Short mmCIF file of C-alpha atoms in Angstrom, two decimals:
data_model
loop_
_atom_site.label_atom_id
_atom_site.label_comp_id
_atom_site.label_asym_id
_atom_site.label_seq_id
_atom_site.Cartn_x
_atom_site.Cartn_y
_atom_site.Cartn_z
CA MET A 4 3.50 5.41 42.53
CA SER A 5 -0.12 5.72 42.89
CA PHE A 6 -2.87 4.93 40.00
CA ASN A 7 -5.77 6.11 41.70
CA HIS A 8 -4.74 9.85 41.53
CA LYS A 9 -8.28 9.75 40.09
CA SER A 10 -10.78 7.90 38.70
CA ILE A 11 -13.13 7.56 36.02
CA THR A 12 -16.72 5.46 36.06
CA ASP A 13 -16.75 2.60 33.41
CA PRO A 14 -19.40 0.81 32.50
CA LEU A 15 -16.83 -2.60 32.08
CA TYR A 16 -14.92 -2.17 35.34
CA GLY A 17 -16.83 0.58 37.68
CA TYR A 18 -14.02 2.72 38.85
CA VAL A 19 -10.74 2.70 36.94
CA GLY A 20 -7.75 4.44 38.48
CA LEU A 21 -5.39 6.93 36.87
CA SER A 22 -1.66 8.22 37.33
CA GLU A 23 -1.43 11.86 38.03
CA ALA A 24 0.51 11.85 34.51
CA GLU A 25 -2.17 10.08 33.23
CA ALA A 26 -4.87 12.07 34.13
CA ASP A 27 -2.85 14.98 33.10
CA ILE A 28 -2.79 13.45 29.78
CA VAL A 29 -6.69 12.95 29.33
CA SER A 30 -6.80 16.28 30.02
CA SER A 31 -4.83 17.53 26.98
CA PRO A 32 -6.84 18.58 24.15
CA ILE A 33 -5.39 16.31 22.09
CA PHE A 34 -6.68 13.07 23.80
CA GLN A 35 -9.99 14.90 25.20
CA ARG A 36 -10.69 14.84 20.55
CA LEU A 37 -10.65 11.25 20.89
CA HIS A 38 -14.39 11.90 22.77
CA ASN A 39 -15.00 13.26 19.26
CA VAL A 40 -13.56 9.84 17.14
CA ARG A 41 -16.13 7.07 17.09
CA GLN A 42 -14.54 3.69 17.55
CA LEU A 43 -16.17 1.62 15.44
CA GLY A 44 -16.42 4.29 12.70
CA LEU A 45 -20.47 3.99 11.15
CA VAL A 46 -21.19 0.70 12.77
CA HIS A 47 -24.05 2.79 15.35
CA LEU A 48 -26.05 2.96 11.63
CA VAL A 49 -26.66 0.03 12.22
CA PHE A 50 -26.36 -1.08 15.86
CA PRO A 51 -27.44 2.09 17.17
CA SER A 52 -25.93 1.78 20.75
CA ALA A 53 -22.32 0.96 19.57
CA SER A 54 -21.19 4.83 18.65
CA TYR A 55 -18.33 4.67 21.80
CA SER A 56 -15.59 6.93 21.44
CA ARG A 57 -11.94 6.07 21.00
CA PHE A 58 -11.55 8.19 24.60
CA SER A 59 -13.29 5.60 26.37
CA HIS A 60 -11.76 2.18 24.80
CA SER A 61 -8.14 4.08 25.79
CA VAL A 62 -8.68 4.52 28.96
CA GLY A 63 -9.89 0.86 28.87
CA ALA A 64 -7.23 -0.46 27.33
CA CYS A 65 -5.17 1.43 30.18
CA HIS A 66 -6.81 -0.20 32.38
CA ASN A 67 -6.31 -3.75 31.34
CA ALA A 68 -2.64 -2.99 30.84
CA GLY A 69 -2.19 -2.19 34.53
CA ARG A 70 -4.08 -5.19 35.38
CA ILE A 71 -1.98 -7.69 33.46
CA ILE A 72 0.96 -6.33 34.79
CA ASP A 73 -0.88 -6.85 38.46
CA ALA A 74 -1.41 -10.15 37.66
CA ILE A 75 1.81 -11.01 36.33
CA ARG A 76 3.25 -9.88 39.81
CA GLU A 77 1.08 -11.51 41.57
CA ASN A 78 1.64 -15.21 39.43
CA SER A 79 5.10 -15.50 39.16
CA THR A 80 7.89 -14.50 40.97
CA VAL A 81 8.75 -11.15 38.01
CA ARG A 82 9.41 -7.73 39.82
CA ILE A 83 7.81 -5.34 37.70
CA PRO A 84 8.53 -1.73 39.12
CA ASP A 85 5.95 0.80 39.06
CA SER A 86 7.82 2.73 36.56
CA ARG A 87 7.97 0.21 33.83
CA LYS A 88 3.94 -0.28 34.20
CA GLN A 89 3.21 3.42 34.07
CA LEU A 90 5.48 3.04 30.91
CA TYR A 91 3.20 0.26 29.92
CA ARG A 92 0.05 1.93 30.69
CA LEU A 93 0.55 5.01 28.97
CA ALA A 94 1.76 3.21 26.11
CA ALA A 95 -2.14 1.37 26.61
CA LEU A 96 -4.11 4.57 26.80
CA LEU A 97 -2.07 6.38 23.82
CA HIS A 98 -2.44 3.36 21.30
CA ASP A 99 -5.41 5.08 19.52
CA ILE A 100 -3.78 8.81 19.98
CA GLY A 101 -3.09 8.75 16.33
CA HIS A 102 -6.15 7.63 14.77
CA TYR A 103 -7.95 9.43 11.72
CA PRO A 104 -11.77 10.07 12.00
CA LEU A 105 -14.30 7.96 11.28
CA SER A 106 -12.02 4.52 12.02
CA HIS A 107 -9.95 2.71 9.19
CA ALA A 108 -11.98 3.70 6.30
CA THR A 109 -10.35 7.24 6.51
CA GLU A 110 -6.82 5.79 7.22
CA HIS A 111 -7.27 3.18 4.12
CA ALA A 112 -8.66 6.53 1.90
CA ILE A 113 -5.36 8.51 3.34
CA THR A 114 -3.26 6.14 2.33
CA SER A 115 -4.49 5.48 -1.15
CA HIS A 116 -4.25 8.24 -2.06
CA TYR A 117 -1.08 9.80 -0.91
CA VAL A 118 2.17 7.55 -1.73
CA GLY A 119 1.32 5.87 1.40
CA GLU A 120 2.38 3.27 4.24
CA SER A 121 0.46 0.17 3.98
CA ILE A 122 -1.85 -0.59 7.09
CA LEU A 123 -0.45 -4.11 7.27
CA ASP A 124 3.50 -3.31 6.65
CA MET A 125 4.67 -0.28 7.65
CA GLY A 126 7.94 -0.16 5.99
CA GLY A 127 6.49 -0.58 3.07
CA LEU A 128 5.30 2.82 0.23
CA SER A 129 3.25 1.88 -2.65
CA PRO A 130 2.55 4.26 -5.58
CA SER A 131 -0.33 6.43 -6.04
CA ASN A 132 -1.75 8.80 -8.75
CA SER A 133 -3.09 11.54 -6.98
CA GLY A 134 -0.85 12.36 -3.76
CA ASN A 135 1.77 14.54 -5.76
CA GLY A 136 4.27 12.83 -4.36
CA LYS A 137 2.98 13.10 -0.93
CA VAL A 138 2.98 10.36 1.93
CA GLY A 139 0.01 9.09 3.61
CA LEU A 140 0.88 7.79 6.99
CA SER A 141 -0.52 4.49 9.18
CA HIS A 142 -2.48 5.96 12.22
CA GLU A 143 0.50 4.43 14.01
CA LYS A 144 2.72 6.72 12.55
CA VAL A 145 0.67 9.67 13.08
CA GLY A 146 0.54 8.64 17.09
CA GLN A 147 4.50 8.60 17.31
CA ILE A 148 4.45 11.96 15.31
CA ILE A 149 1.86 13.46 18.15
CA ILE A 150 3.98 11.60 21.21
CA GLU A 151 6.96 13.21 19.83
CA ASN A 152 6.01 16.66 18.94
CA ASP A 153 2.45 17.46 20.71
CA PRO A 154 3.47 20.72 22.64
CA ASP A 155 1.36 19.49 25.98
CA LEU A 156 2.14 15.89 26.06
CA SER A 157 6.10 17.19 25.92
CA LYS A 158 5.33 19.03 29.08
CA ILE A 159 3.30 16.63 30.74
CA PHE A 160 6.21 14.11 29.81
CA GLU A 161 8.34 16.61 31.02
CA LYS A 162 6.51 17.24 34.53
CA HIS A 163 6.24 13.43 35.07
CA GLY A 164 9.70 12.35 34.01
CA ILE A 165 8.15 9.99 31.82
CA ASN A 166 10.86 9.19 29.50
CA LYS A 167 9.63 9.61 25.93
CA LYS A 168 12.31 7.27 23.90
CA LYS A 169 11.49 3.94 26.05
CA LEU A 170 7.80 5.14 25.40
CA LEU A 171 8.21 5.30 22.09
CA GLY A 172 10.13 1.92 21.81
CA ILE A 173 6.67 0.43 23.80
CA PHE A 174 4.39 2.39 21.44
CA SER A 175 6.09 1.85 17.99
CA LYS A 176 6.61 -2.09 18.37
CA LYS A 177 9.48 -1.78 16.90
CA ASP A 178 11.88 -3.26 19.38
CA PRO A 179 9.27 -6.21 21.46
CA ASP A 180 10.39 -6.92 24.95
CA ALA A 181 9.26 -9.93 26.35
CA LEU A 182 6.32 -8.44 27.73
CA PHE A 183 5.65 -7.10 24.07
CA GLY A 184 1.96 -9.06 24.25
CA ILE A 185 0.45 -6.55 26.72
CA ILE A 186 0.41 -4.16 24.10
CA SER A 187 0.35 -5.95 20.83
CA SER A 188 -0.91 -9.39 20.77
CA ASP A 189 -4.25 -11.53 20.37
CA LEU A 190 -4.82 -10.95 23.52
CA ASP A 191 -3.40 -8.05 24.31
CA CYS A 192 -4.98 -4.95 26.56
CA ASP A 193 -6.40 -3.53 22.94
CA ARG A 194 -8.40 -6.49 21.99
CA LEU A 195 -9.97 -7.31 25.82
CA ASP A 196 -11.45 -4.26 26.16
CA TYR A 197 -12.36 -4.23 22.78
CA LEU A 198 -14.40 -7.38 22.16
CA PRO A 199 -16.35 -7.02 25.55
CA ARG A 200 -17.01 -2.99 24.73
CA SER A 201 -18.28 -3.26 21.20
CA ALA A 202 -20.45 -6.37 22.74
CA HIS A 203 -21.90 -3.82 25.52
CA THR A 204 -22.42 -1.35 23.22
CA SER A 205 -23.86 -3.56 19.95
CA GLY A 206 -26.02 -5.56 21.67
CA VAL A 207 -24.13 -9.01 19.85
CA PRO A 208 -23.42 -10.88 22.49
CA TYR A 209 -20.54 -13.03 20.97
CA GLY A 210 -18.49 -10.71 23.37
CA ALA A 211 -19.26 -12.07 26.29
CA THR A 212 -16.54 -13.66 27.78
CA ASP A 213 -14.89 -14.31 30.88
CA VAL A 214 -12.12 -11.38 30.30
CA ASP A 215 -11.30 -10.77 34.12
CA PHE A 216 -10.99 -14.48 34.18
CA ILE A 217 -8.04 -14.39 31.31
CA ILE A 218 -6.46 -11.31 32.72
CA SER A 219 -5.98 -12.60 36.48
CA LYS A 220 -4.28 -15.83 34.72
CA ALA A 221 -1.36 -13.97 33.07
CA THR A 222 2.32 -14.62 34.03
CA VAL A 223 5.41 -15.25 32.77
CA ASP A 224 7.84 -18.40 31.82
CA LYS A 225 11.41 -18.95 32.52
CA ASP A 226 12.17 -16.63 29.29
CA GLY A 227 9.85 -13.75 30.38
CA ILE A 228 7.63 -14.04 27.24
CA LEU A 229 3.78 -13.67 28.39
CA CYS A 230 1.66 -15.95 28.60
CA PHE A 231 -1.60 -17.49 30.93
CA GLU A 232 -1.66 -20.25 32.99
CA ALA A 233 -2.73 -23.30 31.82
CA LYS A 234 -6.79 -22.86 33.86
CA ALA A 235 -7.65 -20.02 31.30
CA ALA A 236 -6.82 -22.00 27.99
CA THR A 237 -10.75 -22.24 27.78
CA ALA A 238 -11.37 -19.38 28.13
CA ILE A 239 -9.10 -17.93 25.75
CA ASP A 240 -10.17 -20.07 22.99
CA HIS A 241 -13.94 -18.93 23.76
CA PHE A 242 -12.37 -15.21 23.69
CA LEU A 243 -10.56 -15.62 20.36
CA VAL A 244 -13.08 -17.80 18.39
CA SER A 245 -15.71 -15.32 19.83
CA ARG A 246 -13.55 -12.42 18.12
CA PHE A 247 -14.26 -14.28 14.72
CA TYR A 248 -18.15 -14.10 15.15
CA ASP A 249 -17.96 -10.63 16.43
CA TYR A 250 -16.42 -9.83 13.23
CA MET A 251 -18.74 -11.63 11.19
CA GLN A 252 -21.70 -10.02 12.69
CA VAL A 253 -20.69 -6.49 13.52
CA VAL A 254 -17.65 -5.45 11.30
CA PHE A 255 -18.28 -7.72 8.09
CA HIS A 256 -22.64 -7.07 8.51
CA LYS A 257 -23.55 -6.40 5.07
CA THR A 258 -25.23 -3.09 5.69
CA VAL A 259 -21.69 -2.07 7.81
CA MET A 260 -19.77 -3.58 4.67
CA GLY A 261 -21.67 -0.83 2.10
CA LEU A 262 -21.50 2.11 4.40
CA GLU A 263 -17.85 1.90 4.99
CA TRP A 264 -17.43 1.75 1.25
CA SER A 265 -19.50 4.89 0.71
CA LEU A 266 -17.11 6.63 3.83
CA ASN A 267 -13.87 5.71 1.75
CA PHE A 268 -15.32 7.01 -1.35
CA CYS A 269 -16.01 10.37 0.06
CA VAL A 270 -13.19 10.83 1.68
CA THR A 271 -11.17 10.08 -1.36
CA GLN A 272 -13.47 12.78 -2.94
CA LEU A 273 -12.50 15.38 -0.03
CA LEU A 274 -8.91 14.61 -0.84
CA GLU A 275 -8.85 14.58 -4.44
CA ARG A 276 -10.70 18.19 -4.35
CA GLN A 277 -8.07 19.38 -1.32
CA GLU A 278 -10.88 19.88 0.66
CA ILE A 279 -8.59 18.03 3.05
CA GLU A 280 -5.24 17.78 3.62
CA ILE A 281 -3.66 15.27 5.36
CA SER A 282 -0.11 14.31 4.22
CA ALA A 283 2.62 13.06 6.64
CA GLU A 284 3.61 17.40 6.55
CA ASP A 285 -0.16 17.83 6.87
CA VAL A 286 -0.38 16.01 10.16
CA GLN A 287 2.97 17.11 11.17
CA ARG A 288 2.25 20.95 10.85
CA LEU A 289 -1.15 20.44 12.52
CA VAL A 290 0.37 18.59 15.35
CA GLU A 291 3.30 21.41 15.94
CA ARG A 292 -0.21 24.13 15.94
CA ARG A 293 -2.26 22.13 18.25
CA GLU A 294 -4.90 21.99 15.56
CA TRP A 295 -4.69 17.90 15.69
CA ALA A 296 -7.01 18.57 18.02
CA ASN A 297 -9.81 19.57 15.85
CA PHE A 298 -9.59 16.87 13.14
CA ASP A 299 -12.44 14.84 14.59
CA ASP A 300 -15.19 12.84 13.03
CA SER A 301 -17.60 16.10 13.04
CA HIS A 302 -14.74 17.86 10.77
CA ILE A 303 -15.61 14.96 8.82
CA PHE A 304 -19.34 15.47 8.17
CA SER A 305 -19.16 19.25 8.26
CA LYS A 306 -16.96 18.60 5.20
CA PHE A 307 -19.33 16.05 3.50
CA LYS A 308 -22.67 18.28 4.33
CA LYS A 309 -20.56 21.17 2.27
CA LEU A 310 -19.69 18.58 -0.57
CA SER A 311 -22.86 17.44 -0.69
CA GLU A 312 -24.67 20.97 -0.99
CA SER A 313 -22.18 22.32 -3.33
CA LEU A 314 -22.64 19.26 -5.87
CA ASN A 315 -26.58 18.97 -5.81
CA ASN A 316 -26.80 16.01 -8.36
CA HIS A 317 -25.16 18.13 -10.95
CA ALA A 318 -24.37 16.13 -13.90
CA GLY A 319 -21.66 13.63 -13.25
CA THR A 320 -22.09 13.90 -9.73
CA GLN A 321 -24.89 11.66 -9.28
CA VAL A 322 -22.60 8.79 -7.88
CA VAL A 323 -20.70 11.26 -5.65
CA CYS A 324 -23.86 12.73 -4.40
CA ASP A 325 -25.74 9.05 -3.77
CA HIS A 326 -22.40 7.58 -1.88
CA LEU A 327 -23.16 10.81 0.64
CA ARG A 328 -26.51 10.32 0.55
CA ALA A 329 -25.39 6.84 2.02
CA ILE A 330 -23.78 8.24 4.99
CA LEU A 331 -25.52 11.53 5.60
CA TYR A 332 -29.48 10.23 5.59
CA ARG A 333 -28.57 6.08 5.91
CA ALA A 334 -29.43 4.90 2.19
CA PRO A 335 -26.76 2.31 2.28
CA PRO A 336 -25.52 0.45 -0.70
CA LYS A 337 -27.48 -3.07 -0.96
CA LEU A 338 -25.83 -6.24 -1.02
CA VAL A 339 -27.03 -7.88 -4.51
CA TYR A 340 -24.50 -11.18 -4.35
CA GLU A 341 -22.80 -13.22 -1.43
CA TRP A 342 -20.65 -16.41 -1.50
CA GLU A 343 -19.21 -17.95 1.97
CA ALA A 344 -17.04 -20.71 2.24
CA LEU A 345 -14.65 -22.35 4.89
CA LEU A 346 -12.11 -23.30 3.34
CA ASN A 347 -8.16 -24.34 3.12
CA LYS A 348 -5.97 -21.34 3.55
CA ASP A 349 -4.02 -22.48 0.29
CA ASP A 350 -7.63 -23.65 -1.78
CA GLU A 351 -7.47 -22.27 -5.05
CA GLN A 352 -11.13 -21.79 -5.62
CA VAL A 353 -10.97 -18.15 -3.93
CA LYS A 354 -8.94 -17.23 -6.94
CA LEU A 355 -11.24 -18.59 -9.95
CA ARG A 356 -14.71 -17.60 -7.67
CA SER A 357 -13.02 -14.25 -7.56
CA LYS A 358 -12.59 -13.72 -11.22
CA LEU A 359 -15.84 -15.58 -12.25
CA ILE A 360 -17.64 -12.58 -9.98
CA HIS A 361 -15.57 -9.73 -11.66
CA SER A 362 -16.46 -10.83 -15.17
CA LYS A 363 -20.12 -11.25 -13.96
CA THR A 364 -20.21 -7.61 -12.44
CA ASP A 365 -19.00 -6.12 -15.39
CA GLU A 366 -21.29 -8.09 -17.39
CA ILE A 367 -24.49 -6.88 -15.78
CA ALA A 368 -23.23 -3.69 -15.36
CA ARG A 369 -23.30 -3.36 -19.11
CA ALA A 370 -26.51 -5.71 -19.68
CA LEU A 371 -28.55 -3.26 -17.22
CA SER A 372 -26.71 -0.27 -18.62
CA LEU A 373 -25.46 0.83 -14.93
CA ASP A 374 -21.87 2.86 -14.24
CA PRO A 375 -19.74 -0.31 -13.00
CA GLN A 376 -18.45 2.57 -10.14
CA ARG A 377 -22.34 1.53 -8.36
CA PHE A 378 -20.64 -1.89 -7.77
CA HIS A 379 -18.04 -2.61 -5.18
CA ILE A 380 -16.74 -6.56 -4.78
CA VAL A 381 -15.65 -7.03 -1.17
CA GLY A 382 -13.50 -10.25 -0.91
CA ARG A 383 -12.36 -11.03 2.79
CA ASN A 384 -10.39 -13.54 4.90
CA PRO A 385 -12.49 -12.69 8.45
CA PHE A 386 -10.09 -14.07 10.79
CA PRO A 387 -8.97 -11.43 12.56
CA PHE A 388 -5.70 -12.46 14.35
CA SER A 389 -2.51 -10.98 14.79
CA SER A 390 -0.43 -14.65 15.14
CA ASP A 391 -0.13 -17.31 12.73
CA PHE A 392 -1.76 -20.06 14.60
CA SER A 393 -0.42 -22.55 11.61
CA LYS A 394 3.40 -22.03 13.01
CA PRO A 395 4.84 -24.69 14.96
CA ALA A 396 6.80 -22.90 18.40
CA LYS A 397 9.57 -23.98 16.70
CA GLU A 398 9.54 -21.54 13.81
CA LEU A 399 9.15 -18.17 15.36
CA THR A 400 11.04 -15.44 15.95
CA TYR A 401 11.25 -13.69 19.50
CA GLY A 402 9.23 -11.47 18.39
CA GLU A 403 6.33 -13.49 17.32
CA GLN A 404 6.90 -15.96 20.00
CA ALA A 405 6.25 -12.46 22.40
CA ARG A 406 2.62 -11.41 20.75
CA SER A 407 1.80 -15.13 20.45
CA VAL A 408 -0.78 -16.71 22.94
CA SER A 409 0.97 -19.41 24.98
CA ILE A 410 -0.17 -20.97 27.70
CA LEU A 411 1.97 -22.21 31.07
CA GLU A 412 1.06 -25.74 31.96
CA LYS A 413 1.46 -26.38 35.71
CA GLY A 414 4.64 -27.11 37.07
CA LYS A 415 6.28 -26.19 33.69
CA LYS A 416 8.93 -23.61 32.89
CA LYS A 417 8.71 -22.63 29.34
CA SER A 418 5.87 -22.11 28.09
CA VAL A 419 3.64 -24.03 24.53
CA LEU A 420 1.58 -22.30 22.01
CA LEU A 421 -2.19 -22.57 23.04
CA SER A 422 -3.18 -23.56 19.17
CA GLU A 423 -0.50 -26.99 20.00
CA ARG A 424 -3.30 -27.78 22.66
CA ASN A 425 -5.22 -30.70 21.16
CA GLU A 426 -8.62 -29.60 22.81
CA CYS A 427 -8.29 -25.83 21.78
CA LEU A 428 -10.69 -24.84 18.75
CA ILE A 429 -8.39 -22.57 17.43
CA GLY A 430 -5.62 -25.25 16.63
CA SER A 431 -7.97 -26.89 14.64
CA MET A 432 -9.01 -23.66 12.69
CA SER A 433 -5.33 -22.27 12.00
CA GLY A 434 -5.37 -24.07 8.70
CA ILE A 435 -8.89 -22.87 7.42
CA ARG A 436 -10.41 -19.41 6.31
CA ASN A 437 -14.09 -18.04 6.32
CA TYR A 438 -13.90 -17.02 2.69
CA ALA A 439 -16.63 -14.77 1.59
CA ILE A 440 -16.81 -12.27 -1.74
CA LYS A 441 -19.86 -10.18 -1.32
CA VAL A 442 -20.93 -7.48 -4.52
CA LEU A 443 -22.14 -4.43 -3.07
CA TYR A 444 -25.29 -2.01 -5.34
CA LEU A 445 -24.80 1.73 -4.78
CA PRO A 446 -28.80 2.85 -6.40
CA ARG A 447 -29.56 5.93 -7.88
CA GLU A 448 -31.70 8.13 -5.90
CA GLY A 449 -35.35 6.79 -6.57
CA GLU A 450 -34.55 4.10 -7.99
CA SER A 451 -37.15 1.26 -8.17
CA LYS A 452 -36.30 -1.43 -6.21
CA GLU A 453 -36.88 -3.87 -9.63
CA ILE A 454 -33.19 -3.12 -10.99
CA ARG A 455 -31.65 -4.85 -7.89
CA ASP A 456 -33.85 -7.61 -8.00
CA LYS A 457 -32.86 -8.15 -11.87
CA ILE A 458 -29.24 -7.55 -10.38
CA ARG A 459 -29.61 -10.55 -8.02
CA LYS A 460 -31.60 -12.83 -10.62
CA MET A 461 -28.48 -12.39 -12.64
CA PHE A 462 -26.27 -13.22 -10.27
CA SER A 463 -27.85 -15.86 -9.47
CA GLU A 464 -27.33 -17.53 -12.72
CA ILE A 465 -23.46 -18.13 -11.46
#
């Protein structure tokens, strides 16, 4: 099987080869849609060049999946047939196929509006007051629906003899095998593309890590679990710590967080006004009718513009209009208070501080006669890892082992967790969290800066 049937030029990797099946999928309408879905939502309004698409990221993830498998073949005696390599590359290529427009903010709005699945726990349902009993899906579930039901993809799978059931088994992450970490782990093909691509486009240098070296040291231990040779331990440690700082500087940038709040608010408005309907039933219908390909960033923005024109600051709609203005004309909410600390993950101080900030915010809103809807409190725990680095290896399930970051010492047969190596930073960081509480305020159009100054002064009294 050739994985160089066609090639794409990429700024990170140079030429990226595609198999015939992959090339057909990339050319399908439902995959071409990803050209019009930004990977980082509204981050480009803060970092102007960070506007790359989920299309380029998905192709990069596919490329990395293949590179990891090639490295395993080179560094171990395991024989991975091309047919299995193809399934992993396809799972990587399609891993974002179900993403909603404008990244995770839209997904949060949808799964909150409907009786939605938690993004962190795909099996749980949570009640909603406004979804009329319908179900909202995580992007992973939408991806499964697309793989199962999109007419164009089904024809491509049939043409190239792709076993859809086996592909879905890898894609859905429900039945992890020994190489599961290629698709879902802290060193998976997704994250190994995301960090350097975000760094390259945003200009924030934290993602400048040695990904090529890390991938070249991929192997498996005696149990077939994906791991990396000990030579790569320092580079991996650097990569994981860099992800932490990338999140701090890009994803959790104060203006990005403000814009994400406004975006979530505005998408919720569209849902409540039934300007968009995107429950599980709607997704199924759109996919089967080949209409999902039209549900992209520009579609949502056209709805925002239409809503803005129809409201036009009518009585009682000022908050909605100011949120729309925030994302349409880059007039974001402002940071009026923040608290941050490195603490033990079980420290009770965070709960007490959060309670205090909520009480103070209510007090300030009353004192200044401000609409409480103009305040938003963000509590975060920015340790963006899928693994529990504080857990010893003996307590991990097979699935947790498969997605953990493991190191194979020279001459050893069984890998050990990176976090159990004394010289690695990630181990010592596992018991602490960088907690932060931020209060955002949405100014009224034309409002004097003196109001924000008063708010900040009142918060400073804490």
